[in-house]
Amino acid sequence: MAERGIRLIGVIVVAAILLTATLTVALPLYARSLETEAAAAAAAHVNDQAQAAVDALAQEDAQRSALERGVAALRTEVPPTPDLLAVTRQIDAASAATGVAMVSFTPGDAVPIDLPTDGAPQASTAKEIPLEFAVSGPSIDAVMAFVDEVRGAERLLGDLRVTVSIRTGSAEATIRAHVYDYADPTD
Amino acid sequence: MPNNSPVTVVAGVPRVDLMPRSETLRRGRASLVRMWAFLALGAAALGILIIGAALVFLLTANGALAAEEDRSARIAAERASLAPVDQAVTTRAAIEALRARVAANDVEWRSLLTGIGSRMPPEVTLVEFTLQPVDPLAAADPETDVGVAGTLTFIGPDPQSQTATIDALRTVPGHLTSDAGAYRTPAPGVVEFDVEVSFDKTALAVATGTPGAG
């Protein structure tokens, strides 16, 4: 009877020691180690990507002057500010080259636009500026030549909506389009 | 014959167990307690081993995390030193995205209008049109999705000119849909009519490979 009691107490004590050690100490520690491991793996993944990005930047840095020339060339197409003077100059030059007369030029308000870039999401610094301008030319061909001249010019000009009326003998065209600006992100 | 059975002892010194039964029982209990005490100690040692193993896992993981944190700090520093390059690359990507956006809806205006003009019935004159690219950013099948749509206004001698004009428009390359719009009679023998028309994306410069804006 007493021996059974001793065995019973012994089993209980041994089981209590093992359960306490594993359940209340070892298991939480192990769980934390798994969490930490997962965090480390996630950080490693992020770091790998960041490292790849930095490596790509370092490569660009190696050809810094080519990069800067390229950006400077692109800047003539999309300047950091609206620079509508450059746009009117370009449209005037196109009208002079194709023999059509400028009738009106009306810029609208710049609207921020989203760009599908592969970089980190950031506040959009690209804007599109709606323009409407009217020209009067001797023929539909002259007006379309003007349109081609404008869309082929240096400053990027897109989303052209062209209305031409040839009722009065001359071709009266109204063109709606967008020009763009892009300010360097400051961070 | 086994000599450990007291009944069969025939020789040697006779031995009698004088230990009281209570003492035998007490000693038996004591050794049982000792055995369980050792087992309990063993269990404690095993528990400490298990905790130790868990601790080793945790320390290893902490070390790995700390190493990654160091690495990300180093990468951030390297990135900061390349900030001007980063900005130039970001600007380039943004402007190239804008160029792609513009190129995607750049219409070959002259070839489109030449195509329309060349198919018109001789008695009909195009007097007005409004055309614009449609949904330029959607990736699309160039031969089944609308690239350019708008309204064409013609003058002809009679209402039947509208039908003839739409039939003719349907032969223009890249034509997708055209339908009758309103018609008016501004003067006797003069009918002015609208045609709602759309062309597929082959009307766009990007489809013909012609360099566009820029």
Short mmCIF file of C-alpha atoms in Angstrom, two decimals:
data_model
loop_
_atom_site.label_atom_id
_atom_site.label_comp_id
_atom_site.label_asym_id
_atom_site.label_seq_id
_atom_site.Cartn_x
_atom_site.Cartn_y
_atom_site.Cartn_z
CA MET A 1 0.00 0.00 0.00
CA ALA A 2 2.72 2.46 1.01
CA GLU A 3 4.86 1.35 -1.95
CA ARG A 4 2.04 2.06 -4.33
CA GLY A 5 1.76 5.49 -2.76
CA ILE A 6 5.48 6.10 -3.27
CA ARG A 7 5.28 4.96 -6.90
CA LEU A 8 2.27 7.14 -7.48
CA ILE A 9 3.95 10.19 -5.98
CA GLY A 10 7.12 9.36 -7.93
CA VAL A 11 5.30 9.15 -11.24
CA ILE A 12 3.51 12.41 -10.47
CA VAL A 13 6.73 14.21 -9.50
CA VAL A 14 8.66 12.96 -12.56
CA ALA A 15 5.79 13.82 -14.86
CA ALA A 16 5.40 17.25 -13.24
CA ILE A 17 9.11 18.00 -13.67
CA LEU A 18 9.12 16.95 -17.34
CA LEU A 19 5.86 18.73 -18.16
CA THR A 20 6.89 21.92 -16.37
CA ALA A 21 10.25 21.97 -18.11
CA THR A 22 8.86 21.33 -21.58
CA LEU A 23 5.49 23.08 -21.54
CA THR A 24 6.20 26.18 -19.51
CA VAL A 25 9.84 26.84 -20.41
CA ALA A 26 11.17 24.92 -23.40
CA LEU A 27 8.10 25.18 -25.62
CA PRO A 28 7.68 28.97 -25.32
CA LEU A 29 11.40 29.37 -25.94
CA TYR A 30 11.15 27.17 -29.01
CA ALA A 31 8.10 29.06 -30.24
CA ARG A 32 9.99 32.32 -29.87
CA SER A 33 12.94 30.85 -31.72
CA LEU A 34 10.61 29.88 -34.61
CA GLU A 35 9.18 33.40 -34.68
CA THR A 36 12.63 34.91 -34.65
CA GLU A 37 13.74 32.55 -37.40
CA ALA A 38 10.77 33.55 -39.53
CA ALA A 39 11.55 37.21 -38.91
CA ALA A 40 15.17 36.61 -39.86
CA ALA A 41 14.12 34.80 -43.04
CA ALA A 42 11.77 37.65 -43.96
CA ALA A 43 14.51 40.18 -43.27
CA ALA A 44 16.90 38.13 -45.39
CA HIS A 45 14.42 38.17 -48.27
CA VAL A 46 13.97 41.93 -48.01
CA ASN A 47 17.72 42.36 -47.74
CA ASP A 48 18.34 40.21 -50.81
CA GLN A 49 16.01 42.38 -52.83
CA ALA A 50 17.48 45.58 -51.41
CA GLN A 51 20.96 44.28 -52.14
CA ALA A 52 19.99 43.48 -55.72
CA ALA A 53 18.58 47.00 -56.08
CA VAL A 54 21.74 48.50 -54.61
CA ASP A 55 23.89 46.35 -56.90
CA ALA A 56 21.87 47.60 -59.87
CA LEU A 57 22.38 51.17 -58.65
CA ALA A 58 26.09 50.53 -58.23
CA GLN A 59 26.23 49.36 -61.84
CA GLU A 60 24.42 52.52 -62.94
CA ASP A 61 26.87 54.48 -60.82
CA ALA A 62 29.70 52.92 -62.81
CA GLN A 63 28.22 54.52 -65.92
CA ARG A 64 27.15 57.67 -64.14
CA SER A 65 27.84 60.05 -67.00
CA ALA A 66 25.80 57.96 -69.44
CA LEU A 67 22.96 57.85 -66.92
CA GLU A 68 23.08 61.60 -66.43
CA ARG A 69 23.15 62.24 -70.17
CA GLY A 70 20.15 59.93 -70.59
CA VAL A 71 18.18 61.66 -67.85
CA ALA A 72 19.07 65.09 -69.24
CA ALA A 73 17.76 63.97 -72.66
CA LEU A 74 14.57 62.63 -71.09
CA ARG A 75 14.19 65.90 -69.21
CA THR A 76 13.61 67.72 -72.50
CA GLU A 77 10.57 65.49 -72.96
CA VAL A 78 9.27 65.68 -69.40
CA PRO A 79 10.69 68.60 -67.39
CA PRO A 80 10.45 68.89 -63.60
CA THR A 81 8.10 71.90 -63.88
CA PRO A 82 5.16 72.50 -66.26
CA ASP A 83 7.34 74.77 -68.46
CA LEU A 84 4.48 75.62 -70.81
CA LEU A 85 6.68 78.18 -72.53
CA ALA A 86 8.59 75.29 -74.09
CA VAL A 87 5.28 73.79 -75.21
CA THR A 88 4.04 76.98 -76.87
CA ARG A 89 7.44 77.43 -78.53
CA GLN A 90 7.19 73.92 -79.90
CA ILE A 91 3.61 74.39 -81.11
CA ASP A 92 4.51 77.74 -82.70
CA ALA A 93 7.46 76.14 -84.47
CA ALA A 94 5.20 73.34 -85.73
CA SER A 95 2.63 75.82 -87.03
CA ALA A 96 5.32 77.85 -88.78
CA ALA A 97 6.80 74.72 -90.35
CA THR A 98 3.46 73.47 -91.69
CA GLY A 99 1.82 76.76 -92.67
CA VAL A 100 -1.06 76.70 -90.24
CA ALA A 101 -2.06 79.63 -88.04
CA MET A 102 -2.34 79.34 -84.28
CA VAL A 103 -5.79 80.47 -83.14
CA SER A 104 -5.80 79.70 -79.43
CA PHE A 105 -3.89 77.95 -76.68
CA THR A 106 -5.49 77.10 -73.35
CA PRO A 107 -3.64 75.15 -70.67
CA GLY A 108 -5.60 73.54 -67.83
CA ASP A 109 -4.63 72.64 -64.28
CA ALA A 110 -2.01 69.98 -63.68
CA VAL A 111 -3.38 66.71 -62.34
CA PRO A 112 -1.22 64.15 -60.48
CA ILE A 113 -1.09 60.77 -62.20
CA ASP A 114 0.03 57.34 -61.07
CA LEU A 115 2.86 55.69 -62.88
CA PRO A 116 3.46 51.95 -62.97
CA THR A 117 7.05 51.96 -61.72
CA ASP A 118 8.78 49.03 -60.08
CA GLY A 119 10.16 51.15 -57.24
CA ALA A 120 8.71 51.52 -53.78
CA PRO A 121 5.24 53.08 -53.76
CA GLN A 122 5.58 56.79 -53.24
CA ALA A 123 3.50 59.90 -53.60
CA SER A 124 3.08 60.48 -57.29
CA THR A 125 5.17 63.37 -58.49
CA ALA A 126 4.14 63.01 -62.14
CA LYS A 127 1.48 65.36 -63.40
CA GLU A 128 -0.39 65.71 -66.63
CA ILE A 129 -1.39 69.15 -67.84
CA PRO A 130 -4.37 69.30 -70.19
CA LEU A 131 -3.99 71.59 -73.18
CA GLU A 132 -6.41 72.71 -75.80
CA PHE A 133 -5.18 74.55 -78.84
CA ALA A 134 -6.77 75.54 -82.09
CA VAL A 135 -5.18 76.08 -85.48
CA SER A 136 -6.46 77.14 -88.84
CA GLY A 137 -4.91 75.76 -91.98
CA PRO A 138 -5.50 75.73 -95.73
CA SER A 139 -6.30 72.02 -95.89
CA ILE A 140 -6.85 68.90 -93.86
CA ASP A 141 -3.39 67.70 -94.96
CA ALA A 142 -1.73 70.82 -93.60
CA VAL A 143 -3.53 70.41 -90.29
CA MET A 144 -2.58 66.75 -90.03
CA ALA A 145 1.02 67.60 -90.89
CA PHE A 146 0.87 70.07 -88.01
CA VAL A 147 -0.48 67.34 -85.71
CA ASP A 148 2.34 65.01 -86.74
CA GLU A 149 4.90 67.77 -86.20
CA VAL A 150 3.57 68.42 -82.70
CA ARG A 151 3.47 64.76 -81.71
CA GLY A 152 6.96 64.19 -83.05
CA ALA A 153 8.45 67.21 -81.27
CA GLU A 154 10.77 67.14 -78.31
CA ARG A 155 8.32 67.72 -75.47
CA LEU A 156 6.25 64.62 -74.79
CA LEU A 157 2.66 65.24 -75.82
CA GLY A 158 0.05 62.53 -75.65
CA ASP A 159 -3.64 61.60 -75.55
CA LEU A 160 -4.36 63.69 -78.64
CA ARG A 161 -8.03 64.22 -79.40
CA VAL A 162 -8.33 65.87 -82.76
CA THR A 163 -11.37 67.68 -84.08
CA VAL A 164 -11.18 69.12 -87.59
CA SER A 165 -13.86 71.02 -89.42
CA ILE A 166 -13.55 71.76 -93.13
CA ARG A 167 -16.88 73.47 -93.67
CA THR A 168 -15.64 76.96 -94.46
CA GLY A 169 -13.00 76.13 -97.02
CA SER A 170 -10.18 76.27 -94.50
CA ALA A 171 -9.47 73.49 -92.01
CA GLU A 172 -10.15 74.50 -88.43
CA ALA A 173 -8.64 72.09 -85.95
CA THR A 174 -9.05 71.86 -82.21
CA ILE A 175 -6.58 69.60 -80.48
CA ARG A 176 -6.80 68.44 -76.92
CA ALA A 177 -3.72 66.81 -75.50
CA HIS A 178 -1.69 66.27 -72.37
CA VAL A 179 1.84 67.37 -71.60
CA TYR A 180 3.59 66.06 -68.52
CA ASP A 181 5.93 67.13 -65.78
CA TYR A 182 7.74 65.04 -63.24
CA ALA A 183 9.41 66.46 -60.15
CA ASP A 184 12.28 64.48 -58.68
CA PRO A 185 11.09 62.73 -55.52
CA THR A 186 12.63 64.36 -52.46
CA ASP A 187 13.31 62.02 -49.60
CA MET B 1 20.08 -29.11 -5.36
CA PRO B 2 19.78 -25.37 -4.89
CA ASN B 3 21.21 -24.42 -1.52
CA ASN B 4 19.28 -21.21 -1.08
CA SER B 5 16.16 -22.93 0.06
CA PRO B 6 16.21 -23.09 3.89
CA VAL B 7 14.16 -26.24 3.94
CA THR B 8 16.76 -28.28 2.07
CA VAL B 9 19.86 -27.11 3.96
CA VAL B 10 21.69 -30.11 5.20
CA ALA B 11 25.09 -28.72 5.97
CA GLY B 12 26.94 -25.48 6.89
CA VAL B 13 26.24 -22.84 9.44
CA PRO B 14 22.54 -22.34 9.92
CA ARG B 15 21.45 -18.75 9.08
CA VAL B 16 18.42 -17.01 10.46
CA ASP B 17 17.09 -13.71 9.25
CA LEU B 18 16.68 -11.78 12.47
CA MET B 19 15.63 -8.56 10.74
CA PRO B 20 12.19 -7.53 11.93
CA ARG B 21 9.65 -7.48 9.15
CA SER B 22 8.90 -3.80 9.78
CA GLU B 23 12.58 -2.95 9.23
CA THR B 24 12.67 -4.93 5.99
CA LEU B 25 9.64 -3.04 4.80
CA ARG B 26 11.13 0.30 5.88
CA ARG B 27 14.35 -0.39 3.98
CA GLY B 28 12.39 -1.48 0.95
CA ARG B 29 10.42 1.78 1.04
CA ALA B 30 13.58 3.78 1.54
CA SER B 31 15.23 2.24 -1.51
CA LEU B 32 12.07 2.82 -3.52
CA VAL B 33 12.07 6.48 -2.46
CA ARG B 34 15.75 6.73 -3.43
CA MET B 35 15.02 5.20 -6.81
CA TRP B 36 12.23 7.70 -7.49
CA ALA B 37 14.37 10.51 -6.20
CA PHE B 38 17.02 9.53 -8.77
CA LEU B 39 14.35 9.30 -11.44
CA ALA B 40 13.13 12.76 -10.47
CA LEU B 41 16.69 14.08 -10.69
CA GLY B 42 17.02 12.40 -14.08
CA ALA B 43 13.79 14.02 -15.20
CA ALA B 44 15.05 17.39 -14.01
CA ALA B 45 18.30 16.86 -15.93
CA LEU B 46 16.34 15.86 -19.04
CA GLY B 47 14.15 18.95 -18.61
CA ILE B 48 17.23 21.14 -18.37
CA LEU B 49 18.62 19.51 -21.53
CA ILE B 50 15.37 20.16 -23.40
CA ILE B 51 15.32 23.78 -22.19
CA GLY B 52 18.94 24.08 -23.18
CA ALA B 53 18.21 22.81 -26.68
CA ALA B 54 15.33 25.30 -27.03
CA LEU B 55 17.63 28.05 -25.81
CA VAL B 56 20.23 27.08 -28.41
CA PHE B 57 17.56 27.32 -31.13
CA LEU B 58 16.51 30.73 -29.82
CA LEU B 59 20.07 32.04 -29.60
CA THR B 60 20.82 30.82 -33.13
CA ALA B 61 17.68 32.51 -34.46
CA ASN B 62 18.50 35.72 -32.56
CA GLY B 63 21.96 35.66 -34.05
CA ALA B 64 20.58 35.21 -37.56
CA LEU B 65 18.13 38.08 -37.04
CA ALA B 66 20.83 40.35 -35.67
CA ALA B 67 23.03 39.52 -38.67
CA GLU B 68 20.21 40.41 -41.09
CA GLU B 69 19.58 43.65 -39.22
CA ASP B 70 23.26 44.53 -39.54
CA ARG B 71 23.10 43.70 -43.21
CA SER B 72 20.05 45.86 -43.82
CA ALA B 73 21.77 48.75 -42.05
CA ARG B 74 24.81 48.27 -44.31
CA ILE B 75 22.59 48.11 -47.39
CA ALA B 76 20.73 51.25 -46.29
CA ALA B 77 24.05 53.06 -45.86
CA GLU B 78 25.21 51.91 -49.28
CA ARG B 79 21.89 52.97 -50.77
CA ALA B 80 22.15 56.38 -49.10
CA SER B 81 25.57 56.86 -50.64
CA LEU B 82 24.01 56.06 -54.04
CA ALA B 83 21.05 58.43 -53.49
CA PRO B 84 21.80 60.69 -56.49
CA VAL B 85 22.03 57.63 -58.74
CA ASP B 86 18.83 56.30 -57.20
CA GLN B 87 17.05 59.56 -57.97
CA ALA B 88 18.33 59.63 -61.54
CA VAL B 89 17.25 56.03 -62.08
CA THR B 90 13.81 56.74 -60.56
CA THR B 91 13.39 59.80 -62.75
CA ARG B 92 14.43 57.83 -65.81
CA ALA B 93 11.95 55.06 -64.98
CA ALA B 94 9.14 57.57 -64.41
CA ILE B 95 9.76 59.41 -67.67
CA GLU B 96 10.07 56.15 -69.57
CA ALA B 97 6.74 55.07 -68.07
CA LEU B 98 5.23 58.34 -69.30
CA ARG B 99 6.72 57.77 -72.74
CA ALA B 100 5.27 54.28 -72.87
CA ARG B 101 1.91 55.69 -71.83
CA VAL B 102 2.04 58.26 -74.62
CA ALA B 103 3.37 55.79 -77.18
CA ALA B 104 0.50 53.42 -76.34
CA ASN B 105 -2.08 55.89 -77.62
CA ASP B 106 -0.16 57.65 -80.33
CA VAL B 107 -2.37 57.59 -83.41
CA GLU B 108 -1.11 57.46 -86.99
CA TRP B 109 -3.42 60.33 -87.86
CA ARG B 110 -2.46 60.85 -91.47
CA SER B 111 -2.60 57.24 -92.57
CA LEU B 112 -5.92 56.85 -90.74
CA LEU B 113 -7.43 59.83 -92.56
CA THR B 114 -5.91 58.82 -95.88
CA GLY B 115 -7.51 55.41 -95.39
CA ILE B 116 -10.89 56.99 -94.72
CA GLY B 117 -10.62 59.51 -97.58
CA SER B 118 -9.59 56.96 -100.18
CA ARG B 119 -12.72 54.82 -99.69
CA MET B 120 -15.40 57.50 -99.72
CA PRO B 121 -18.10 57.52 -102.41
CA PRO B 122 -17.31 60.38 -104.83
CA GLU B 123 -20.49 62.32 -104.06
CA VAL B 124 -19.70 62.45 -100.34
CA THR B 125 -17.35 64.94 -98.62
CA LEU B 126 -15.90 64.71 -95.13
CA VAL B 127 -16.56 68.05 -93.44
CA GLU B 128 -15.78 67.38 -89.81
CA PHE B 129 -14.35 64.73 -87.58
CA THR B 130 -13.47 64.17 -83.96
CA LEU B 131 -11.23 61.22 -83.22
CA GLN B 132 -9.37 60.14 -80.15
CA PRO B 133 -7.54 57.08 -78.85
CA VAL B 134 -9.62 54.83 -76.60
CA ASP B 135 -8.56 53.07 -73.42
CA PRO B 136 -4.92 53.35 -74.35
CA LEU B 137 -3.47 51.65 -71.29
CA ALA B 138 -5.37 48.38 -71.49
CA ALA B 139 -3.25 45.56 -72.83
CA ALA B 140 -5.25 44.46 -75.79
CA ASP B 141 -5.42 42.48 -78.96
CA PRO B 142 -4.48 45.00 -81.66
CA GLU B 143 -6.95 43.56 -84.16
CA THR B 144 -10.10 43.20 -82.08
CA ASP B 145 -9.99 46.02 -79.53
CA VAL B 146 -10.86 49.61 -80.14
CA GLY B 147 -7.84 51.85 -80.62
CA VAL B 148 -9.40 55.01 -82.01
CA ALA B 149 -13.03 56.11 -81.96
CA GLY B 150 -15.01 59.18 -82.81
CA THR B 151 -17.54 60.85 -85.00
CA LEU B 152 -17.21 61.66 -88.69
CA THR B 153 -19.50 64.19 -90.32
CA PHE B 154 -20.09 64.10 -94.08
CA ILE B 155 -22.09 66.03 -96.64
CA GLY B 156 -23.83 64.14 -99.41
CA PRO B 157 -26.66 64.70 -101.90
CA ASP B 158 -29.31 62.52 -100.21
CA PRO B 159 -30.01 60.43 -97.06
CA GLN B 160 -28.89 57.28 -98.88
CA SER B 161 -25.37 58.72 -98.90
CA GLN B 162 -25.13 57.80 -95.24
CA THR B 163 -25.66 54.11 -95.99
CA ALA B 164 -23.23 54.20 -98.89
CA THR B 165 -20.64 55.97 -96.73
CA ILE B 166 -20.93 53.43 -93.91
CA ASP B 167 -20.61 50.57 -96.41
CA ALA B 168 -17.49 52.26 -97.77
CA LEU B 169 -16.05 52.88 -94.28
CA ARG B 170 -16.36 49.20 -93.49
CA THR B 171 -13.71 48.50 -96.13
CA VAL B 172 -11.14 50.84 -94.52
CA PRO B 173 -8.15 48.91 -93.11
CA GLY B 174 -8.41 48.57 -89.33
CA HIS B 175 -12.12 49.39 -89.34
CA LEU B 176 -13.91 47.89 -86.36
CA THR B 177 -17.40 49.38 -86.10
CA SER B 178 -19.34 52.15 -87.78
CA ASP B 179 -22.92 53.13 -87.29
CA ALA B 180 -25.32 55.78 -88.47
CA GLY B 181 -25.61 58.92 -86.40
CA ALA B 182 -27.92 61.90 -86.85
CA TYR B 183 -28.55 63.48 -90.23
CA ARG B 184 -29.81 66.94 -91.13
CA THR B 185 -30.82 68.75 -94.30
CA PRO B 186 -29.27 72.22 -94.06
CA ALA B 187 -30.28 73.07 -97.64
CA PRO B 188 -32.32 71.36 -100.36
CA GLY B 189 -30.28 68.57 -101.92
CA VAL B 190 -27.66 68.71 -99.15
CA VAL B 191 -27.71 66.12 -96.41
CA GLU B 192 -25.25 66.37 -93.55
CA PHE B 193 -24.88 63.15 -91.58
CA ASP B 194 -22.81 61.74 -88.74
CA VAL B 195 -21.15 58.34 -88.56
CA GLU B 196 -19.96 56.89 -85.27
CA VAL B 197 -16.84 54.97 -86.06
CA SER B 198 -14.12 52.98 -84.33
CA PHE B 199 -10.86 51.51 -85.53
CA ASP B 200 -8.74 48.81 -83.98
CA LYS B 201 -5.34 49.37 -82.44
CA THR B 202 -3.54 48.96 -85.78
CA ALA B 203 -4.41 52.65 -86.18
CA LEU B 204 -1.95 53.35 -83.39
CA ALA B 205 1.67 54.11 -84.10
CA VAL B 206 2.80 51.48 -81.60
CA ALA B 207 1.10 48.77 -83.70
CA THR B 208 2.86 49.84 -86.90
CA GLY B 209 6.22 50.27 -85.20
CA THR B 210 6.40 53.89 -86.27
CA PRO B 211 8.39 55.99 -83.84
CA GLY B 212 5.97 58.18 -81.97
CA ALA B 213 6.32 61.24 -79.83
CA GLY B 214 9.60 62.27 -78.40
#
